[in-house]
mmCIF file of C-alpha atoms in Angstrom:
data_model
loop_
_atom_site.group_PDB
_atom_site.id
_atom_site.type_symbol
_atom_site.label_atom_id
_atom_site.label_comp_id
_atom_site.label_asym_id
_atom_site.label_seq_id
_atom_site.Cartn_x
_atom_site.Cartn_y
_atom_site.Cartn_z
ATOM 1 C CA MET A 29 27.438 -8.754 48.170
ATOM 2 C CA SER A 30 24.364 -7.707 46.166
ATOM 3 C CA ALA A 31 23.052 -4.159 46.435
ATOM 4 C CA ILE A 32 19.790 -3.530 48.266
ATOM 5 C CA VAL A 33 16.888 -2.794 45.950
ATOM 6 C CA THR A 34 14.939 0.069 47.474
ATOM 7 C CA GLY A 35 11.268 0.755 46.886
ATOM 8 C CA LEU A 36 7.900 1.498 48.462
ATOM 9 C CA ILE A 37 6.582 -1.140 50.852
ATOM 10 C CA LEU A 38 2.955 -1.101 52.021
ATOM 11 C CA ILE A 39 2.306 -2.689 55.454
ATOM 12 C CA VAL A 40 -1.315 -3.714 56.039
ATOM 13 C CA ASP A 41 -2.085 -4.607 59.660
ATOM 14 C CA ASP A 42 -4.742 -3.533 62.173
ATOM 15 C CA ILE A 43 -2.378 -3.766 65.178
ATOM 16 C CA PRO A 44 -0.433 -0.496 65.717
ATOM 17 C CA SER A 45 2.469 -2.158 67.565
ATOM 18 C CA ASN A 46 3.136 -4.468 64.621
ATOM 19 C CA LEU A 47 3.033 -1.514 62.245
ATOM 20 C CA ASP A 48 5.469 0.478 64.379
ATOM 21 C CA VAL A 49 8.049 -2.297 64.724
ATOM 22 C CA ILE A 50 8.206 -3.429 61.120
ATOM 23 C CA SER A 51 7.880 0.071 59.588
ATOM 24 C CA GLU A 52 10.781 1.350 61.713
ATOM 25 C CA ALA A 53 12.964 -1.615 60.766
ATOM 26 C CA LEU A 54 12.205 -1.177 57.054
ATOM 27 C CA SER A 55 12.814 2.593 57.184
ATOM 28 C CA ASP A 56 16.202 1.975 58.831
ATOM 29 C CA MET A 57 17.079 -0.245 55.854
ATOM 30 C CA GLY A 58 16.353 2.621 53.422
ATOM 31 C CA TYR A 59 12.897 1.546 52.222
ATOM 32 C CA ASP A 60 9.978 3.939 51.789
ATOM 33 C CA VAL A 61 7.087 2.750 53.935
ATOM 34 C CA ALA A 62 3.318 3.257 53.762
ATOM 35 C CA ILE A 63 0.801 1.783 56.209
ATOM 36 C CA ALA A 64 -2.861 0.824 56.128
ATOM 37 C CA THR A 65 -4.961 -0.497 59.005
ATOM 38 C CA SER A 66 -7.509 -2.420 56.923
ATOM 39 C CA GLY A 67 -7.937 -4.120 53.573
ATOM 40 C CA GLU A 68 -10.293 -1.389 52.321
ATOM 41 C CA ARG A 69 -7.794 1.374 53.116
ATOM 42 C CA ALA A 70 -4.986 -0.613 51.537
ATOM 43 C CA LEU A 71 -6.916 -0.925 48.270
ATOM 44 C CA GLN A 72 -7.661 2.802 48.302
ATOM 45 C CA GLN A 73 -3.997 3.691 48.874
ATOM 46 C CA ILE A 74 -2.811 1.342 46.146
ATOM 47 C CA GLU A 75 -5.149 3.033 43.641
ATOM 48 C CA ARG A 76 -3.352 6.303 44.332
ATOM 49 C CA LYS A 77 0.195 4.915 44.300
ATOM 50 C CA LEU A 78 1.449 1.429 43.501
ATOM 51 C CA PRO A 79 3.840 -0.086 46.074
ATOM 52 C CA ASP A 80 6.725 -2.359 45.091
ATOM 53 C CA LEU A 81 5.842 -4.955 47.754
ATOM 54 C CA ILE A 82 3.004 -5.555 50.253
ATOM 55 C CA LEU A 83 3.212 -7.061 53.765
ATOM 56 C CA LEU A 84 -0.338 -8.241 54.432
ATOM 57 C CA ASP A 85 -2.044 -9.444 57.620
ATOM 58 C CA ILE A 86 -4.917 -11.951 57.280
ATOM 59 C CA MET A 87 -7.181 -11.278 60.268
ATOM 60 C CA MET A 88 -8.425 -7.693 59.960
ATOM 61 C CA PRO A 89 -11.773 -5.927 60.348
ATOM 62 C CA GLY A 90 -13.828 -5.626 57.148
ATOM 63 C CA ILE A 91 -12.368 -7.598 54.277
ATOM 64 C CA ASP A 92 -9.646 -9.948 55.462
ATOM 65 C CA GLY A 93 -6.191 -10.434 53.979
ATOM 66 C CA PHE A 94 -7.274 -13.312 51.735
ATOM 67 C CA GLU A 95 -9.992 -11.200 50.058
ATOM 68 C CA THR A 96 -7.617 -8.220 49.790
ATOM 69 C CA CYS A 97 -5.071 -10.428 48.057
ATOM 70 C CA ARG A 98 -7.732 -11.886 45.743
ATOM 71 C CA ARG A 99 -8.820 -8.403 44.639
ATOM 72 C CA LEU A 100 -5.235 -7.263 44.077
ATOM 73 C CA LYS A 101 -4.443 -10.296 41.928
ATOM 74 C CA ALA A 102 -7.647 -9.827 39.903
ATOM 75 C CA ASN A 103 -6.671 -6.257 38.985
ATOM 76 C CA PRO A 104 -4.288 -5.985 35.972
ATOM 77 C CA ARG A 105 -2.666 -2.883 37.529
ATOM 78 C CA THR A 106 -1.798 -4.624 40.807
ATOM 79 C CA CYS A 107 -1.574 -8.324 39.957
ATOM 80 C CA ARG A 108 2.226 -8.291 39.626
ATOM 81 C CA ILE A 109 2.939 -6.696 43.040
ATOM 82 C CA PRO A 110 4.600 -9.308 45.297
ATOM 83 C CA ILE A 111 2.585 -10.008 48.484
ATOM 84 C CA ILE A 112 4.027 -11.499 51.689
ATOM 85 C CA PHE A 113 1.457 -12.631 54.229
ATOM 86 C CA MET A 114 2.521 -11.819 57.789
ATOM 87 C CA THR A 115 0.021 -13.374 60.208
ATOM 88 C CA ALA A 116 -0.527 -15.313 63.405
ATOM 89 C CA LEU A 117 -2.267 -18.117 61.473
ATOM 90 C CA ALA A 118 0.292 -20.912 61.359
ATOM 91 C CA ASP A 119 -1.899 -23.769 60.089
ATOM 92 C CA THR A 120 -1.076 -25.462 56.789
ATOM 93 C CA ASP A 121 -4.484 -24.743 55.216
ATOM 94 C CA SER A 122 -3.996 -20.973 55.629
ATOM 95 C CA LYS A 123 -0.505 -21.166 54.125
ATOM 96 C CA VAL A 124 -1.745 -23.188 51.157
ATOM 97 C CA GLN A 125 -4.664 -20.809 50.594
ATOM 98 C CA ALA A 126 -2.341 -17.800 50.714
ATOM 99 C CA LEU A 127 0.066 -19.282 48.170
ATOM 100 C CA ASP A 128 -2.816 -20.399 45.934
ATOM 101 C CA LEU A 129 -4.046 -16.793 45.869
ATOM 102 C CA GLY A 130 -0.688 -15.682 44.475
ATOM 103 C CA ALA A 131 1.331 -14.649 47.543
ATOM 104 C CA VAL A 132 5.102 -15.049 47.199
ATOM 105 C CA ASP A 133 5.805 -15.838 50.875
ATOM 106 C CA TYR A 134 4.209 -16.472 54.270
ATOM 107 C CA VAL A 135 5.646 -15.281 57.642
ATOM 108 C CA THR A 136 4.051 -16.277 60.946
ATOM 109 C CA LYS A 137 3.830 -14.086 64.032
ATOM 110 C CA PRO A 138 5.572 -13.470 66.303
ATOM 111 C CA PHE A 139 8.064 -12.733 63.530
ATOM 112 C CA GLN A 140 11.805 -12.350 63.692
ATOM 113 C CA GLU A 141 12.739 -8.890 62.471
ATOM 114 C CA GLN A 142 15.877 -9.999 60.581
ATOM 115 C CA GLU A 143 13.950 -12.810 58.890
ATOM 116 C CA VAL A 144 11.286 -10.395 57.622
ATOM 117 C CA LEU A 145 13.940 -7.970 56.341
ATOM 118 C CA ALA A 146 15.777 -10.789 54.551
ATOM 119 C CA ARG A 147 12.575 -11.988 52.856
ATOM 120 C CA VAL A 148 11.599 -8.472 51.868
ATOM 121 C CA LYS A 149 15.031 -7.898 50.355
ATOM 122 C CA THR A 150 14.926 -11.198 48.453
ATOM 123 C CA HIS A 151 11.462 -10.701 47.001
ATOM 124 C CA LEU A 152 12.141 -7.099 46.012
ATOM 125 C CA GLN A 153 15.255 -8.243 44.158
ATOM 126 C CA LEU A 154 13.283 -11.026 42.474
ATOM 127 C CA HIS A 155 10.550 -8.549 41.532
ATOM 128 C CA CYS A 156 13.136 -6.160 40.111
ATOM 129 C CA LEU A 157 14.823 -8.953 38.141
ATOM 130 C CA THR A 158 11.449 -10.126 36.822
ATOM 131 C CA GLN A 159 10.563 -6.619 35.626
ATOM 132 C CA THR A 160 13.973 -6.259 33.976
ATOM 133 C CA LEU A 161 13.588 -9.644 32.283
ATOM 134 C CA GLU A 162 10.081 -8.792 31.046
ATOM 135 C CA ARG A 163 11.339 -5.489 29.675
ATOM 136 C CA GLN A 164 14.233 -7.210 27.914
ATOM 137 C CA VAL A 165 11.888 -9.847 26.476
ATOM 138 C CA ALA A 166 9.570 -7.099 25.216
ATOM 139 C CA GLU A 167 12.513 -5.255 23.638
ATOM 140 C CA LYS A 168 13.851 -8.410 22.009
ATOM 141 C CA THR A 169 10.371 -9.305 20.783
ATOM 142 C CA ALA A 170 10.036 -5.834 19.243
ATOM 143 C CA GLU A 171 13.474 -6.214 17.622
ATOM 144 C CA LEU A 172 12.487 -9.625 16.277
ATOM 145 C CA GLN A 173 9.205 -8.280 14.911
ATOM 146 C CA SER A 174 11.115 -5.419 13.300
ATOM 147 C CA SER A 175 13.601 -7.841 11.726
ATOM 148 C CA GLN A 176 10.792 -10.078 10.493
ATOM 149 C CA LEU A 177 9.028 -7.015 9.119
ATOM 150 C CA GLN A 178 12.149 -5.985 7.222
ATOM 151 C CA LEU A 179 12.631 -9.476 5.784
ATOM 152 C CA ILE A 180 8.993 -9.809 4.758
ATOM 153 C CA GLN A 181 9.009 -6.359 3.220
ATOM 154 C CA LYS A 182 12.284 -6.965 1.403
ATOM 155 C CA GLU A 183 10.968 -10.186 -0.122
ATOM 156 C CA LYS A 184 7.634 -8.548 -0.939
ATOM 157 C CA MET A 185 9.263 -5.591 -2.679
ATOM 158 C CA SER A 186 11.717 -7.868 -4.489
ATOM 159 C CA ALA A 187 8.884 -10.036 -5.812
ATOM 160 C CA LEU A 188 6.778 -6.996 -6.705
ATOM 161 C CA GLY A 189 9.765 -5.303 -8.362
ATOM 162 C CA ASN A 190 10.508 -8.374 -10.473
ATOM 163 C CA LEU A 191 6.857 -8.693 -11.470
ATOM 164 C CA VAL A 192 6.414 -5.027 -12.367
ATOM 165 C CA ALA A 193 9.756 -4.820 -14.147
ATOM 166 C CA GLY A 194 8.824 -7.932 -16.125
ATOM 167 C CA VAL A 195 5.438 -6.489 -17.088
ATOM 168 C CA ALA A 196 7.051 -3.178 -18.097
ATOM 169 C CA HIS A 197 9.646 -5.022 -20.174
ATOM 170 C CA GLU A 198 7.027 -7.155 -21.906
ATOM 171 C CA MET A 199 4.977 -4.025 -22.631
ATOM 172 C CA ASN A 200 7.906 -2.336 -24.334
ATOM 173 C CA ASN A 201 8.306 -4.811 -27.236
ATOM 174 C CA PRO A 202 4.740 -4.668 -28.650
ATOM 175 C CA LEU A 203 4.518 -1.008 -27.680
ATOM 176 C CA GLY A 204 7.682 -0.194 -29.600
ATOM 177 C CA PHE A 205 6.367 -2.105 -32.610
ATOM 178 C CA ILE A 206 3.022 -0.260 -32.545
ATOM 179 C CA ALA A 207 4.679 3.135 -32.088
ATOM 180 C CA ALA A 208 7.124 2.484 -34.938
ATOM 181 C CA SER A 209 4.322 1.226 -37.192
ATOM 182 C CA LEU A 210 2.213 4.295 -36.501
ATOM 183 C CA LYS A 211 5.177 6.524 -37.227
ATOM 184 C CA GLN A 212 5.622 4.813 -40.589
ATOM 185 C CA ALA A 213 1.881 4.668 -41.309
ATOM 186 C CA LYS A 214 1.270 8.401 -40.903
ATOM 187 C CA PRO A 215 3.303 9.574 -43.973
ATOM 188 C CA THR A 216 2.096 6.532 -45.938
ATOM 189 C CA VAL A 217 -1.531 7.435 -45.279
ATOM 190 C CA SER A 218 -0.763 11.037 -46.256
ATOM 191 C CA ASP A 219 0.732 9.796 -49.546
ATOM 192 C CA ILE A 220 -2.353 7.663 -50.219
ATOM 193 C CA PHE A 221 -4.627 10.642 -49.505
ATOM 194 C CA GLU A 222 -2.586 12.798 -51.869
ATOM 195 C CA HIS A 223 -2.730 10.110 -54.554
ATOM 196 C CA LEU A 224 -6.487 9.768 -54.084
ATOM 197 C CA LYS A 225 -6.909 13.524 -54.542
ATOM 198 C CA LEU A 226 -5.046 13.304 -57.855
ATOM 199 C CA TYR A 227 -7.440 10.595 -59.026
ATOM 200 C CA GLN A 228 -10.422 12.738 -57.957
ATOM 201 C CA GLU A 229 -9.047 15.749 -59.812
ATOM 202 C CA SER A 230 -8.261 13.754 -62.986
ATOM 203 C CA LEU A 231 -11.672 12.076 -63.002
ATOM 204 C CA PRO A 232 -14.161 14.930 -62.653
ATOM 205 C CA ASN A 233 -16.917 12.818 -64.215
ATOM 206 C CA LYS A 234 -17.113 9.916 -61.800
ATOM 207 C CA SER A 235 -19.239 6.927 -62.570
ATOM 208 C CA ASP A 236 -22.367 6.272 -60.551
ATOM 209 C CA GLU A 237 -20.686 3.215 -59.057
ATOM 210 C CA ILE A 238 -17.805 5.304 -57.700
ATOM 211 C CA LYS A 239 -20.165 7.950 -56.330
ATOM 212 C CA ASP A 240 -22.360 5.329 -54.662
ATOM 213 C CA HIS A 241 -19.354 3.619 -53.096
ATOM 214 C CA ALA A 242 -17.892 6.919 -51.817
ATOM 215 C CA GLU A 243 -21.217 7.734 -50.234
ATOM 216 C CA SER A 244 -21.689 4.281 -48.717
ATOM 217 C CA ILE A 245 -18.265 4.349 -47.002
ATOM 218 C CA ASP A 246 -18.599 8.061 -46.117
ATOM 219 C CA LEU A 247 -15.315 8.813 -47.840
ATOM 220 C CA ASP A 248 -15.083 12.479 -46.794
ATOM 221 C CA TYR A 249 -15.503 11.589 -43.115
ATOM 222 C CA SER A 250 -12.912 8.794 -43.344
ATOM 223 C CA LEU A 251 -10.398 11.103 -45.009
ATOM 224 C CA GLU A 252 -10.867 13.576 -42.185
ATOM 225 C CA ASP A 253 -11.040 11.067 -39.309
ATOM 226 C CA LEU A 254 -8.239 8.615 -40.154
ATOM 227 C CA PRO A 255 -5.370 11.067 -39.358
ATOM 228 C CA LYS A 256 -7.083 11.860 -36.054
ATOM 229 C CA MET A 257 -7.273 8.137 -35.237
ATOM 230 C CA ILE A 258 -3.559 7.742 -35.921
ATOM 231 C CA ASP A 259 -2.791 10.754 -33.700
ATOM 232 C CA SER A 260 -4.951 9.268 -30.898
ATOM 233 C CA MET A 261 -3.164 5.911 -31.145
ATOM 234 C CA THR A 262 0.204 7.686 -31.067
ATOM 235 C CA MET A 263 -0.892 9.570 -27.931
ATOM 236 C CA ALA A 264 -2.046 6.287 -26.343
ATOM 237 C CA CYS A 265 1.383 4.788 -27.068
ATOM 238 C CA ASP A 266 3.049 7.762 -25.406
ATOM 239 C CA ASN A 267 0.834 7.290 -22.324
ATOM 240 C CA LEU A 268 1.711 3.605 -22.174
ATOM 241 C CA LYS A 269 5.413 4.486 -22.442
ATOM 242 C CA ASN A 270 5.003 6.869 -19.492
ATOM 243 C CA ILE A 271 3.261 4.151 -17.483
ATOM 244 C CA SER A 272 5.999 1.657 -18.332
ATOM 245 C CA THR A 273 8.671 4.171 -17.299
ATOM 246 C CA SER A 274 6.807 4.930 -14.048
ATOM 247 C CA LEU A 275 6.478 1.236 -13.251
ATOM 248 C CA ARG A 276 10.213 0.756 -13.724
ATOM 249 C CA THR A 277 10.977 3.876 -11.666
ATOM 250 C CA PHE A 278 8.668 2.800 -8.851
ATOM 251 C CA SER A 279 9.833 -0.815 -8.712
ATOM 252 C CA ARG A 280 13.540 -0.300 -9.284
ATOM 253 C CA ALA A 281 15.487 -2.841 -7.277
ATOM 254 C CA ASP A 282 17.550 -1.429 -4.424
ATOM 255 C CA ARG A 283 21.209 -2.335 -4.171
ATOM 256 C CA ASP A 284 23.166 -2.936 -0.992
ATOM 257 C CA TYR A 285 24.200 0.715 -0.994
ATOM 258 C CA LYS A 286 22.444 4.041 -1.480
ATOM 259 C CA VAL A 287 22.315 5.610 -4.935
ATOM 260 C CA PRO A 288 21.468 9.131 -6.200
ATOM 261 C CA PHE A 289 17.734 9.516 -6.852
ATOM 262 C CA ASN A 290 15.361 12.204 -8.076
ATOM 263 C CA ILE A 291 12.619 12.342 -5.437
ATOM 264 C CA HIS A 292 10.174 14.006 -7.842
ATOM 265 C CA GLU A 293 10.429 11.089 -10.268
ATOM 266 C CA GLY A 294 9.518 8.718 -7.448
ATOM 267 C CA ILE A 295 6.497 10.782 -6.392
ATOM 268 C CA ASP A 296 5.315 11.213 -9.991
ATOM 269 C CA SER A 297 5.584 7.488 -10.686
ATOM 270 C CA THR A 298 3.572 6.749 -7.542
ATOM 271 C CA ILE A 299 0.824 9.198 -8.532
ATOM 272 C CA LEU A 300 0.632 7.681 -12.027
ATOM 273 C CA ILE A 301 0.283 4.159 -10.600
ATOM 274 C CA LEU A 302 -2.511 5.390 -8.290
ATOM 275 C CA LYS A 303 -4.172 7.412 -11.061
ATOM 276 C CA HIS A 304 -7.065 4.941 -11.371
ATOM 277 C CA ARG A 305 -7.976 5.610 -7.714
ATOM 278 C CA LEU A 306 -7.843 9.384 -8.198
ATOM 279 C CA LYS A 307 -10.300 9.443 -11.110
ATOM 280 C CA SER A 308 -13.954 10.454 -10.652
ATOM 281 C CA ASN A 309 -16.578 7.767 -10.108
ATOM 282 C CA GLU A 310 -20.287 7.548 -9.356
ATOM 283 C CA GLN A 311 -19.785 8.525 -5.709
ATOM 284 C CA ARG A 312 -17.402 11.493 -6.051
ATOM 285 C CA PRO A 313 -15.552 13.823 -8.442
ATOM 286 C CA ALA A 314 -11.863 13.241 -9.171
ATOM 287 C CA ILE A 315 -9.390 13.811 -6.335
ATOM 288 C CA GLU A 316 -7.178 16.755 -7.243
ATOM 289 C CA VAL A 317 -3.435 16.313 -6.742
ATOM 290 C CA VAL A 318 -1.597 19.624 -6.335
ATOM 291 C CA LYS A 319 2.201 19.464 -6.679
ATOM 292 C CA ASP A 320 4.333 22.281 -5.302
ATOM 293 C CA TYR A 321 7.845 21.063 -6.029
ATOM 294 C CA GLY A 322 10.928 22.893 -4.859
ATOM 295 C CA ASP A 323 14.390 22.763 -6.394
ATOM 296 C CA LEU A 324 15.669 19.483 -4.928
ATOM 297 C CA PRO A 325 19.100 17.929 -5.384
ATOM 298 C CA GLN A 326 19.382 14.214 -6.004
ATOM 299 C CA ILE A 327 19.730 12.429 -2.672
ATOM 300 C CA GLU A 328 21.603 9.281 -1.727
ATOM 301 C CA CYS A 329 18.928 6.741 -0.775
ATOM 302 C CA PHE A 330 17.260 3.418 -1.514
ATOM 303 C CA PRO A 331 14.758 4.533 -4.214
ATOM 304 C CA GLY A 332 12.551 1.437 -4.153
ATOM 305 C CA GLN A 333 11.974 1.764 -0.412
ATOM 306 C CA LEU A 334 11.246 5.509 -0.560
ATOM 307 C CA ASN A 335 8.769 4.914 -3.377
ATOM 308 C CA GLN A 336 7.003 2.481 -1.087
ATOM 309 C CA VAL A 337 6.748 5.184 1.594
ATOM 310 C CA PHE A 338 5.144 7.546 -0.946
ATOM 311 C CA MET A 339 2.768 4.774 -2.048
ATOM 312 C CA ASN A 340 1.646 3.982 1.522
ATOM 313 C CA ILE A 341 1.035 7.601 2.516
ATOM 314 C CA ILE A 342 -0.705 8.704 -0.700
ATOM 315 C CA ALA A 343 -2.857 5.550 -0.776
ATOM 316 C CA ASN A 344 -3.832 6.192 2.863
ATOM 317 C CA ALA A 345 -4.726 9.785 1.953
ATOM 318 C CA ILE A 346 -7.050 8.501 -0.787
ATOM 319 C CA ASP A 347 -8.633 6.080 1.706
ATOM 320 C CA ALA A 348 -9.105 8.925 4.198
ATOM 321 C CA LEU A 349 -10.767 11.122 1.575
ATOM 322 C CA ASP A 350 -13.096 8.320 0.469
ATOM 323 C CA GLU A 351 -14.014 7.712 4.104
ATOM 324 C CA SER A 352 -14.717 11.413 4.652
ATOM 325 C CA ASN A 353 -17.170 11.324 1.726
ATOM 326 C CA TYR A 354 -19.548 8.859 3.392
ATOM 327 C CA GLY A 355 -23.022 10.367 3.727
ATOM 328 C CA ARG A 356 -22.240 13.302 1.408
ATOM 329 C CA SER A 357 -23.809 13.815 -2.006
ATOM 330 C CA PHE A 358 -21.819 14.207 -5.222
ATOM 331 C CA GLU A 359 -22.657 17.931 -5.303
ATOM 332 C CA GLU A 360 -21.632 18.432 -1.676
ATOM 333 C CA ILE A 361 -18.265 16.811 -2.329
ATOM 334 C CA LYS A 362 -17.835 18.861 -5.503
ATOM 335 C CA ALA A 363 -18.473 22.087 -3.579
ATOM 336 C CA ASN A 364 -15.624 21.183 -1.191
ATOM 337 C CA SER A 365 -13.518 19.023 -3.480
ATOM 338 C CA ASN A 366 -11.140 16.317 -2.294
ATOM 339 C CA SER A 367 -7.503 17.216 -2.709
ATOM 340 C CA ILE A 368 -4.004 16.009 -1.905
ATOM 341 C CA LYS A 369 -1.195 18.566 -1.866
ATOM 342 C CA ILE A 370 2.407 17.416 -2.163
ATOM 343 C CA THR A 371 5.128 19.931 -1.331
ATOM 344 C CA THR A 372 8.903 19.488 -1.470
ATOM 345 C CA SER A 373 11.666 21.746 -0.201
ATOM 346 C CA VAL A 374 15.188 21.777 1.232
ATOM 347 C CA GLU A 375 15.847 23.144 4.719
ATOM 348 C CA ASN A 376 18.976 22.738 6.857
ATOM 349 C CA ASN A 377 20.398 19.936 4.686
ATOM 350 C CA LEU A 378 17.098 18.065 4.842
ATOM 351 C CA VAL A 379 14.794 17.245 1.953
ATOM 352 C CA ILE A 380 11.277 17.766 3.296
ATOM 353 C CA ILE A 381 8.267 16.175 1.600
ATOM 354 C CA THR A 382 4.795 16.966 2.940
ATOM 355 C CA ILE A 383 1.661 15.126 1.834
ATOM 356 C CA LEU A 384 -1.509 16.911 2.952
ATOM 357 C CA ASP A 385 -5.098 15.743 2.476
ATOM 358 C CA ASN A 386 -8.309 17.572 3.374
ATOM 359 C CA GLY A 387 -10.050 14.485 4.766
ATOM 360 C CA LYS A 388 -11.649 14.097 8.168
ATOM 361 C CA GLY A 389 -8.406 13.953 10.178
ATOM 362 C CA ILE A 390 -7.291 11.563 12.907
ATOM 363 C CA ASN A 391 -8.793 11.376 16.402
ATOM 364 C CA GLU A 392 -6.648 11.460 19.552
ATOM 365 C CA GLN A 393 -6.994 7.735 20.318
ATOM 366 C CA VAL A 394 -5.666 6.748 16.890
ATOM 367 C CA LYS A 395 -2.840 9.329 16.874
ATOM 368 C CA SER A 396 -0.872 7.500 19.577
ATOM 369 C CA LYS A 397 -1.103 4.163 17.730
ATOM 370 C CA ILE A 398 -0.794 5.195 14.086
ATOM 371 C CA PHE A 399 2.762 3.892 13.655
ATOM 372 C CA ASP A 400 2.234 0.760 15.783
ATOM 373 C CA HIS A 401 2.988 -2.614 14.256
ATOM 374 C CA LEU A 402 -0.234 -4.303 12.954
ATOM 375 C CA PHE A 403 -2.475 -1.378 14.011
ATOM 376 C CA THR A 404 -5.104 -0.442 11.418
ATOM 377 C CA THR A 405 -8.434 1.384 11.373
ATOM 378 C CA LYS A 406 -9.488 -0.208 8.093
ATOM 379 C CA ALA A 407 -12.013 -2.993 7.700
ATOM 380 C CA VAL A 408 -10.884 -6.626 7.797
ATOM 381 C CA GLY A 409 -9.180 -7.523 4.540
ATOM 382 C CA LYS A 410 -8.517 -3.904 3.572
ATOM 383 C CA GLY A 411 -5.533 -3.092 5.771
ATOM 384 C CA THR A 412 -2.651 -5.023 7.336
ATOM 385 C CA GLY A 413 -1.433 -2.398 9.805
ATOM 386 C CA LEU A 414 2.051 -2.695 8.303
ATOM 387 C CA GLY A 415 2.086 0.286 5.912
ATOM 388 C CA LEU A 416 2.940 3.165 8.233
ATOM 389 C CA ALA A 417 5.059 0.980 10.536
ATOM 390 C CA ILE A 418 7.179 0.017 7.527
ATOM 391 C CA ALA A 419 7.198 3.602 6.230
ATOM 392 C CA ARG A 420 8.560 4.919 9.530
ATOM 393 C CA GLN A 421 11.168 2.170 9.629
ATOM 394 C CA ILE A 422 12.321 3.002 6.083
ATOM 395 C CA VAL A 423 12.505 6.750 6.731
ATOM 396 C CA GLU A 424 14.002 6.723 10.218
ATOM 397 C CA GLU A 425 16.071 3.553 10.538
ATOM 398 C CA THR A 426 17.179 2.994 6.940
ATOM 399 C CA HIS A 427 17.612 6.640 5.894
ATOM 400 C CA GLY A 428 18.305 8.388 9.220
ATOM 401 C CA GLY A 429 15.391 10.766 8.673
ATOM 402 C CA LYS A 430 12.103 11.452 10.408
ATOM 403 C CA LEU A 431 8.464 10.633 9.638
ATOM 404 C CA SER A 432 5.857 12.634 11.551
ATOM 405 C CA PHE A 433 2.343 13.951 11.062
ATOM 406 C CA ASN A 434 -0.033 16.732 12.014
ATOM 407 C CA SER A 435 -3.779 16.222 12.028
ATOM 408 C CA VAL A 436 -6.804 18.316 12.940
ATOM 409 C CA LEU A 437 -10.094 16.459 13.282
ATOM 410 C CA GLY A 438 -12.474 17.592 10.560
ATOM 411 C CA GLU A 439 -9.774 19.405 8.565
ATOM 412 C CA GLY A 440 -7.273 16.819 7.350
ATOM 413 C CA THR A 441 -3.883 15.203 7.905
ATOM 414 C CA GLU A 442 -0.356 16.146 6.876
ATOM 415 C CA PHE A 443 2.539 13.675 6.815
ATOM 416 C CA ILE A 444 6.051 15.120 6.901
ATOM 417 C CA ILE A 445 8.993 13.122 5.542
ATOM 418 C CA GLU A 446 12.478 14.458 6.322
ATOM 419 C CA ILE A 447 15.476 12.867 4.603
ATOM 420 C CA PRO A 448 19.106 14.025 5.027
ATOM 421 C CA VAL A 449 20.558 15.316 1.747
#
């Protein structure tokens, strides 16, 4: 025998005797009962508290039962409440109209008490089962979306990792050749300069042709500038090596198990990749990145995925700062410069990374949705709404940590990443 589903039942009838009989019978069965003597009063009561089922008369003063039902079904808050018409109208047209309006059942007066109780019990159980089914469908849909998100992200990061690793590898061969050539060229050029000095010293009386040629090629300037050019090219090679290393660090392919990783290397590689967005432009000065690194141990994690979290949050911080600059002059921005502060520390066996920007902050409406799947405040084509949803999934589900944020409107936003050591 199935258990009785209890709940609040609203009886709407303008005849007191009907209200007394049915409300007493329902109360004896363990249901909570509310009554209303007109359609208007019923609608007012429902606004204050939603019932689980409504027993509704048709012929009442003011708006009748049909109009009451129509209004309830038109309201998203009340449209799912099951309605049983309980009326003296026994004609087929009234029954059809009631069912067309969305009623689940139709009982004619004079009613049999046990019949009404049985129908109430059945429809409450159906309503309860429907709600449970809808909740389960919503949960399964969310799980499916999460699984799809993980698969899409895994493929995306795999493709990106292969591409970046390939580019970094292809950079290394010509880069190594240039660096090695410069290393060999520097002492060779020095030897040539030394040999040229010996010629100059042994030929104090130079011909006019030699003097004219030295002047036309600006020999003194070339002798001074060529070593500087070689040093600049060597420095450029070093920068390219750093970029190549950062690309490989950022895009390193994750294995099926966690590996030790230096968090600071991941953050540094992310900042280097985003360096072009941090530089000054016509609209604003450069965004300052302040790093306050603590003494962190290597942590067991999936480095590629954590690097993606850093990328999403820092890129969002840059977007927030650029957005906060709208309507401000270059000088105004310079007076209160854009900055991103990254702090790391260890507390209670947790590595804590905070990324703080001094942008315009997040309003209350956005705060509740910021980690929602597909939610974005960016213009069409500039944001997918996946970044922070994926970041939270990586931190919390994959690494057993926590991703949270604090934001004050007009002052900025701070994201806090907590990862178990």
